[in-house]
Structures are given as C-alpha cells and as structure tokens.
Amino acid sequence: DVKVTQSSRYLVKRTGEKVFLECVQDMDHENMFWYRQDPGLGLRLIYFSYDVKMKEKGDIPEGYSVSREKKERFSLILESASTNQTSMYLCASSLRGEGSNQPQHFGDGTRLSIL
Amino acid sequence: AQSVSQHNHHVILSEAASLELGCNYSYGGTVNLFWYVQYPGQHLQLLLKYFSGDPLVKGIKGFEAEFIKSKFSFNLRKPSVQWSDTAEYFCAVRPNAGNMLTFGGGTRLMVKP
C-alpha cells in the first residue's frame, strides 16, 4: 500500500519566516506534487516534480519554491511566509507515464497557519 | 488550460436518498477523469476513474459515474446514500498526455441519519 507521509499535521509560523514542508513517499514514484486546499477552491497545484532535481510550476507557484534532491522526498518552501499562505497543504505522488492510468496518492495534509 | 466546475458546494441529504454530484470540465482533447473523496480527518482517496471504454464506471462503496463526452460532464451518482458517505468530493481532470490533475472546487456532502 502506498504511503505518502507529510512531516507535520499542524504548523504555526510567523509572517516573514522561511517555512519548510516535507513529504516522503515509499513507493518509488517518479511524480510528486504539492497542492494547497482552500474552501470552495478545491485543490490547486503549486509545483510538480517528475524526477530528482526536476520541477514544473503549477497554477499558483508565486511565493513558493520546491526541492527534490532524492526521489522519495519532495519539499515545499515558503521563502517568506505571508498570512495569505495560511492553508491546508497536500502532497501527492504517482507513477510516471504519459496517459498513465496510475492515480495520485495523497498524504494526510499539513494545516499551516501564518500569524 | 483545463478547468473543472462542480456546481454544488454543499449538499445535504437524508439516508437512503439518491445522490448526483455534477462535474463539468473544459478541455479540447482527450482526458482522464477522476472522483476523489475526503472523509473527515482523512486523506484524499480515489473513488473511481475513467480512462477509456465504457463511459459508465463503477467505483468503491456503490458509487458510479458517467462520462458524457458531448456534455463534457462526469457526474457522480449513488442510488442510496448512507451516513458514512458524509465527506467532501472532488472531481479532477487530467489531459491524456499529461501528468497534472486539475481539481474542481469540491462538494461537501452531509448525510443526515
């Protein structure tokens, strides 16, 4: 069974801090994703990585960066946290393949509050 | 870029009522379609998916969805809901040649016992 683990369930940080959210998957998936989930807006893709050190911007990358130094780990970085980044952050992973019929598997989420 | 619309943000039903949640997408090419469910306090789980073939797909827990290509729709249905179906439901679309999902805004379903 696929396991996607996010390092924190709840996190409280201050405006201007640099924030790291960590995600680890144990199924050797090539693709990893970071989303934020906000009421009424569903999930919006922040960044996507299809291989180590490879990344692509999603729909809302502003104010965020990512790091993928190892295949199993995908980090989301808030360079200088702002209150509008208070949200639920979800990590997901999947096997690669154009037209692949593999779904994405999600972690439990990190509820981040920026004060 | 593709987009996904879920028309109902909140749905309240009594047990045994029938359910239909709407999902429409905009994209000109071939797509893969998904419904995910998030039970309270749990992570998102795949409910069902459509890639090709029979446009009526069956998922877990008695859910099914029908892909109507002409209407760009992928509505989720269940003939008789249970209290345990209380959750948030997300429709998602992925271009057949891509890896990135686009999600709808979600529908919160509350089933009254």
PDB file of N, CA, C and O in Angstrom, chain B residues 73-111:
ATOM      1  N   SER B  73     -19.103  16.236 -19.253  1.00  0.00           N
ATOM      2  CA  SER B  73     -19.523  16.011 -17.877  1.00  0.00           C
ATOM      3  C   SER B  73     -19.087  14.638 -17.378  1.00  0.00           C
ATOM      4  O   SER B  73     -18.875  13.705 -18.154  1.00  0.00           O
ATOM      5  N   PHE B  74     -18.975  14.567 -16.066  1.00  0.00           N
ATOM      6  CA  PHE B  74     -18.581  13.302 -15.400  1.00  0.00           C
ATOM      7  C   PHE B  74     -19.253  13.312 -14.027  1.00  0.00           C
ATOM      8  O   PHE B  74     -18.622  13.485 -13.000  1.00  0.00           O
ATOM      9  N   ASN B  75     -20.560  13.129 -14.017  1.00  0.00           N
ATOM     10  CA  ASN B  75     -21.338  13.231 -12.783  1.00  0.00           C
ATOM     11  C   ASN B  75     -21.238  11.971 -11.942  1.00  0.00           C
ATOM     12  O   ASN B  75     -21.246  10.860 -12.455  1.00  0.00           O
ATOM     13  N   LEU B  76     -21.187  12.180 -10.659  1.00  0.00           N
ATOM     14  CA  LEU B  76     -21.075  11.088  -9.693  1.00  0.00           C
ATOM     15  C   LEU B  76     -22.453  10.743  -9.166  1.00  0.00           C
ATOM     16  O   LEU B  76     -23.239  11.643  -8.846  1.00  0.00           O
ATOM     17  N   ARG B  77     -22.744   9.448  -9.025  1.00  0.00           N
ATOM     18  CA  ARG B  77     -24.066   9.025  -8.562  1.00  0.00           C
ATOM     19  C   ARG B  77     -23.951   7.899  -7.542  1.00  0.00           C
ATOM     20  O   ARG B  77     -22.983   7.122  -7.548  1.00  0.00           O
ATOM     21  N   LYS B  78     -24.974   7.860  -6.692  1.00  0.00           N
ATOM     22  CA  LYS B  78     -25.124   6.714  -5.797  1.00  0.00           C
ATOM     23  C   LYS B  78     -26.621   6.582  -5.520  1.00  0.00           C
ATOM     24  O   LYS B  78     -27.260   7.575  -5.167  1.00  0.00           O
ATOM     25  N   PRO B  79     -27.195   5.404  -5.702  1.00  0.00           N
ATOM     26  CA  PRO B  79     -28.645   5.255  -5.602  1.00  0.00           C
ATOM     27  C   PRO B  79     -29.194   5.510  -4.194  1.00  0.00           C
ATOM     28  O   PRO B  79     -30.314   6.003  -4.054  1.00  0.00           O
ATOM     29  N   SER B  80     -28.402   5.161  -3.168  1.00  0.00           N
ATOM     30  CA  SER B  80     -28.903   5.255  -1.805  1.00  0.00           C
ATOM     31  C   SER B  80     -27.734   5.576  -0.877  1.00  0.00           C
ATOM     32  O   SER B  80     -26.876   4.730  -0.629  1.00  0.00           O
ATOM     33  N   VAL B  81     -27.701   6.809  -0.393  1.00  0.00           N
ATOM     34  CA  VAL B  81     -26.552   7.225   0.428  1.00  0.00           C
ATOM     35  C   VAL B  81     -26.714   6.754   1.869  1.00  0.00           C
ATOM     36  O   VAL B  81     -27.812   6.514   2.371  1.00  0.00           O
ATOM     37  N   GLN B  82     -25.547   6.676   2.527  1.00  0.00           N
ATOM     38  CA  GLN B  82     -25.510   6.311   3.935  1.00  0.00           C
ATOM     39  C   GLN B  82     -24.853   7.440   4.708  1.00  0.00           C
ATOM     40  O   GLN B  82     -24.123   8.260   4.128  1.00  0.00           O
ATOM     41  N   TRP B  83     -25.074   7.435   6.016  1.00  0.00           N
ATOM     42  CA  TRP B  83     -24.479   8.441   6.868  1.00  0.00           C
ATOM     43  C   TRP B  83     -22.952   8.476   6.695  1.00  0.00           C
ATOM     44  O   TRP B  83     -22.322   9.523   6.713  1.00  0.00           O
ATOM     45  N   SER B  84     -22.360   7.300   6.469  1.00  0.00           N
ATOM     46  CA  SER B  84     -20.906   7.195   6.333  1.00  0.00           C
ATOM     47  C   SER B  84     -20.387   7.802   5.023  1.00  0.00           C
ATOM     48  O   SER B  84     -19.167   7.884   4.823  1.00  0.00           O
ATOM     49  N   ASP B  85     -21.282   8.216   4.145  1.00  0.00           N
ATOM     50  CA  ASP B  85     -20.857   8.889   2.909  1.00  0.00           C
ATOM     51  C   ASP B  85     -20.608  10.373   3.130  1.00  0.00           C
ATOM     52  O   ASP B  85     -20.181  11.072   2.189  1.00  0.00           O
ATOM     53  N   THR B  86     -20.875  10.863   4.322  1.00  0.00           N
ATOM     54  CA  THR B  86     -20.582  12.258   4.641  1.00  0.00           C
ATOM     55  C   THR B  86     -19.097  12.524   4.409  1.00  0.00           C
ATOM     56  O   THR B  86     -18.239  11.893   5.015  1.00  0.00           O
ATOM     57  N   ALA B  87     -18.801  13.450   3.511  1.00  0.00           N
ATOM     58  CA  ALA B  87     -17.414  13.678   3.095  1.00  0.00           C
ATOM     59  C   ALA B  87     -17.398  14.843   2.113  1.00  0.00           C
ATOM     60  O   ALA B  87     -18.441  15.395   1.758  1.00  0.00           O
ATOM     61  N   GLU B  88     -16.204  15.188   1.679  1.00  0.00           N
ATOM     62  CA  GLU B  88     -16.072  16.154   0.588  1.00  0.00           C
ATOM     63  C   GLU B  88     -15.622  15.407  -0.659  1.00  0.00           C
ATOM     64  O   GLU B  88     -14.722  14.554  -0.581  1.00  0.00           O
ATOM     65  N   TYR B  89     -16.232  15.732  -1.775  1.00  0.00           N
ATOM     66  CA  TYR B  89     -15.994  15.005  -3.020  1.00  0.00           C
ATOM     67  C   TYR B  89     -15.391  15.958  -4.047  1.00  0.00           C
ATOM     68  O   TYR B  89     -15.879  17.074  -4.244  1.00  0.00           O
ATOM     69  N   PHE B  90     -14.342  15.488  -4.689  1.00  0.00           N
ATOM     70  CA  PHE B  90     -13.628  16.303  -5.673  1.00  0.00           C
ATOM     71  C   PHE B  90     -13.583  15.592  -7.015  1.00  0.00           C
ATOM     72  O   PHE B  90     -13.175  14.433  -7.097  1.00  0.00           O
ATOM     73  N   CYS B  91     -13.962  16.330  -8.036  1.00  0.00           N
ATOM     74  CA  CYS B  91     -13.810  15.860  -9.406  1.00  0.00           C
ATOM     75  C   CYS B  91     -12.472  16.381  -9.932  1.00  0.00           C
ATOM     76  O   CYS B  91     -12.057  17.496  -9.580  1.00  0.00           O
ATOM     77  N   ALA B  92     -11.789  15.593 -10.755  1.00  0.00           N
ATOM     78  CA  ALA B  92     -10.490  16.023 -11.283  1.00  0.00           C
ATOM     79  C   ALA B  92     -10.324  15.538 -12.713  1.00  0.00           C
ATOM     80  O   ALA B  92     -10.845  14.491 -13.098  1.00  0.00           O
ATOM     81  N   VAL B  93      -9.573  16.320 -13.470  1.00  0.00           N
ATOM     82  CA  VAL B  93      -9.344  16.051 -14.883  1.00  0.00           C
ATOM     83  C   VAL B  93      -7.860  16.062 -15.166  1.00  0.00           C
ATOM     84  O   VAL B  93      -7.126  16.874 -14.607  1.00  0.00           O
ATOM     85  N   ARG B  94      -7.431  15.170 -16.020  1.00  0.00           N
ATOM     86  CA  ARG B  94      -6.034  15.169 -16.450  1.00  0.00           C
ATOM     87  C   ARG B  94      -5.998  14.934 -17.951  1.00  0.00           C
ATOM     88  O   ARG B  94      -6.578  13.948 -18.437  1.00  0.00           O
ATOM     89  N   PRO B  95      -5.316  15.808 -18.700  1.00  0.00           N
ATOM     90  CA  PRO B  95      -5.164  15.538 -20.143  1.00  0.00           C
ATOM     91  C   PRO B  95      -4.489  14.200 -20.348  1.00  0.00           C
ATOM     92  O   PRO B  95      -3.585  13.815 -19.584  1.00  0.00           O
ATOM     93  N   ASN B  96      -4.899  13.471 -21.353  1.00  0.00           N
ATOM     94  CA  ASN B  96      -4.402  12.121 -21.567  1.00  0.00           C
ATOM     95  C   ASN B  96      -2.889  12.076 -21.762  1.00  0.00           C
ATOM     96  O   ASN B  96      -2.252  11.087 -21.471  1.00  0.00           O
ATOM     97  N   ALA B  97      -2.318  13.154 -22.242  1.00  0.00           N
ATOM     98  CA  ALA B  97      -0.873  13.187 -22.473  1.00  0.00           C
ATOM     99  C   ALA B  97      -0.119  13.872 -21.352  1.00  0.00           C
ATOM    100  O   ALA B  97       1.055  14.197 -21.503  1.00  0.00           O
ATOM    101  N   GLY B  98      -0.744  14.097 -20.259  1.00  0.00           N
ATOM    102  CA  GLY B  98      -0.097  14.853 -19.192  1.00  0.00           C
ATOM    103  C   GLY B  98      -0.054  14.121 -17.876  1.00  0.00           C
ATOM    104  O   GLY B  98      -0.530  12.990 -17.745  1.00  0.00           O
ATOM    105  N   ASN B  99       0.541  14.784 -16.891  1.00  0.00           N
ATOM    106  CA  ASN B  99       0.645  14.207 -15.555  1.00  0.00           C
ATOM    107  C   ASN B  99      -0.074  15.019 -14.497  1.00  0.00           C
ATOM    108  O   ASN B  99      -0.246  14.568 -13.384  1.00  0.00           O
ATOM    109  N   MET B 100      -0.487  16.231 -14.840  1.00  0.00           N
ATOM    110  CA  MET B 100      -1.030  17.116 -13.810  1.00  0.00           C
ATOM    111  C   MET B 100      -2.550  17.084 -13.793  1.00  0.00           C
ATOM    112  O   MET B 100      -3.212  17.188 -14.820  1.00  0.00           O
ATOM    113  N   LEU B 101      -3.086  16.963 -12.581  1.00  0.00           N
ATOM    114  CA  LEU B 101      -4.528  16.982 -12.364  1.00  0.00           C
ATOM    115  C   LEU B 101      -5.011  18.400 -12.125  1.00  0.00           C
ATOM    116  O   LEU B 101      -4.330  19.188 -11.482  1.00  0.00           O
ATOM    117  N   THR B 102      -6.195  18.694 -12.626  1.00  0.00           N
ATOM    118  CA  THR B 102      -6.890  19.917 -12.250  1.00  0.00           C
ATOM    119  C   THR B 102      -8.144  19.511 -11.488  1.00  0.00           C
ATOM    120  O   THR B 102      -8.935  18.693 -11.972  1.00  0.00           O
ATOM    121  N   PHE B 103      -8.309  20.085 -10.295  1.00  0.00           N
ATOM    122  CA  PHE B 103      -9.421  19.714  -9.433  1.00  0.00           C
ATOM    123  C   PHE B 103     -10.541  20.737  -9.515  1.00  0.00           C
ATOM    124  O   PHE B 103     -10.318  21.934  -9.717  1.00  0.00           O
ATOM    125  N   GLY B 104     -11.747  20.268  -9.280  1.00  0.00           N
ATOM    126  CA  GLY B 104     -12.872  21.160  -9.062  1.00  0.00           C
ATOM    127  C   GLY B 104     -12.842  21.687  -7.635  1.00  0.00           C
ATOM    128  O   GLY B 104     -11.993  21.292  -6.824  1.00  0.00           O
ATOM    129  N   GLY B 105     -13.760  22.594  -7.318  1.00  0.00           N
ATOM    130  CA  GLY B 105     -13.777  23.233  -6.016  1.00  0.00           C
ATOM    131  C   GLY B 105     -14.280  22.358  -4.883  1.00  0.00           C
ATOM    132  O   GLY B 105     -14.191  22.749  -3.717  1.00  0.00           O
ATOM    133  N   GLY B 106     -14.789  21.187  -5.198  1.00  0.00           N
ATOM    134  CA  GLY B 106     -15.249  20.275  -4.159  1.00  0.00           C
ATOM    135  C   GLY B 106     -16.714  20.460  -3.817  1.00  0.00           C
ATOM    136  O   GLY B 106     -17.266  21.563  -3.955  1.00  0.00           O
ATOM    137  N   THR B 107     -17.341  19.380  -3.385  1.00  0.00           N
ATOM    138  CA  THR B 107     -18.718  19.398  -2.889  1.00  0.00           C
ATOM    139  C   THR B 107     -18.745  18.723  -1.529  1.00  0.00           C
ATOM    140  O   THR B 107     -18.317  17.577  -1.393  1.00  0.00           O
ATOM    141  N   ARG B 108     -19.218  19.469  -0.539  1.00  0.00           N
ATOM    142  CA  ARG B 108     -19.371  18.890   0.799  1.00  0.00           C
ATOM    143  C   ARG B 108     -20.731  18.222   0.896  1.00  0.00           C
ATOM    144  O   ARG B 108     -21.762  18.888   0.730  1.00  0.00           O
ATOM    145  N   LEU B 109     -20.711  16.930   1.150  1.00  0.00           N
ATOM    146  CA  LEU B 109     -21.949  16.167   1.304  1.00  0.00           C
ATOM    147  C   LEU B 109     -22.159  15.846   2.773  1.00  0.00           C
ATOM    148  O   LEU B 109     -21.258  15.311   3.430  1.00  0.00           O
ATOM    149  N   MET B 110     -23.349  16.180   3.248  1.00  0.00           N
ATOM    150  CA  MET B 110     -23.720  15.789   4.605  1.00  0.00           C
ATOM    151  C   MET B 110     -24.945  14.892   4.503  1.00  0.00           C
ATOM    152  O   MET B 110     -25.952  15.276   3.904  1.00  0.00           O
ATOM    153  N   VAL B 111     -24.839  13.697   5.074  1.00  0.00           N
ATOM    154  CA  VAL B 111     -25.964  12.767   5.070  1.00  0.00           C
ATOM    155  C   VAL B 111     -26.503  12.693   6.492  1.00  0.00           C
ATOM    156  O   VAL B 111     -25.783  12.354   7.437  1.00  0.00           O
TER     157      VAL B 111
END
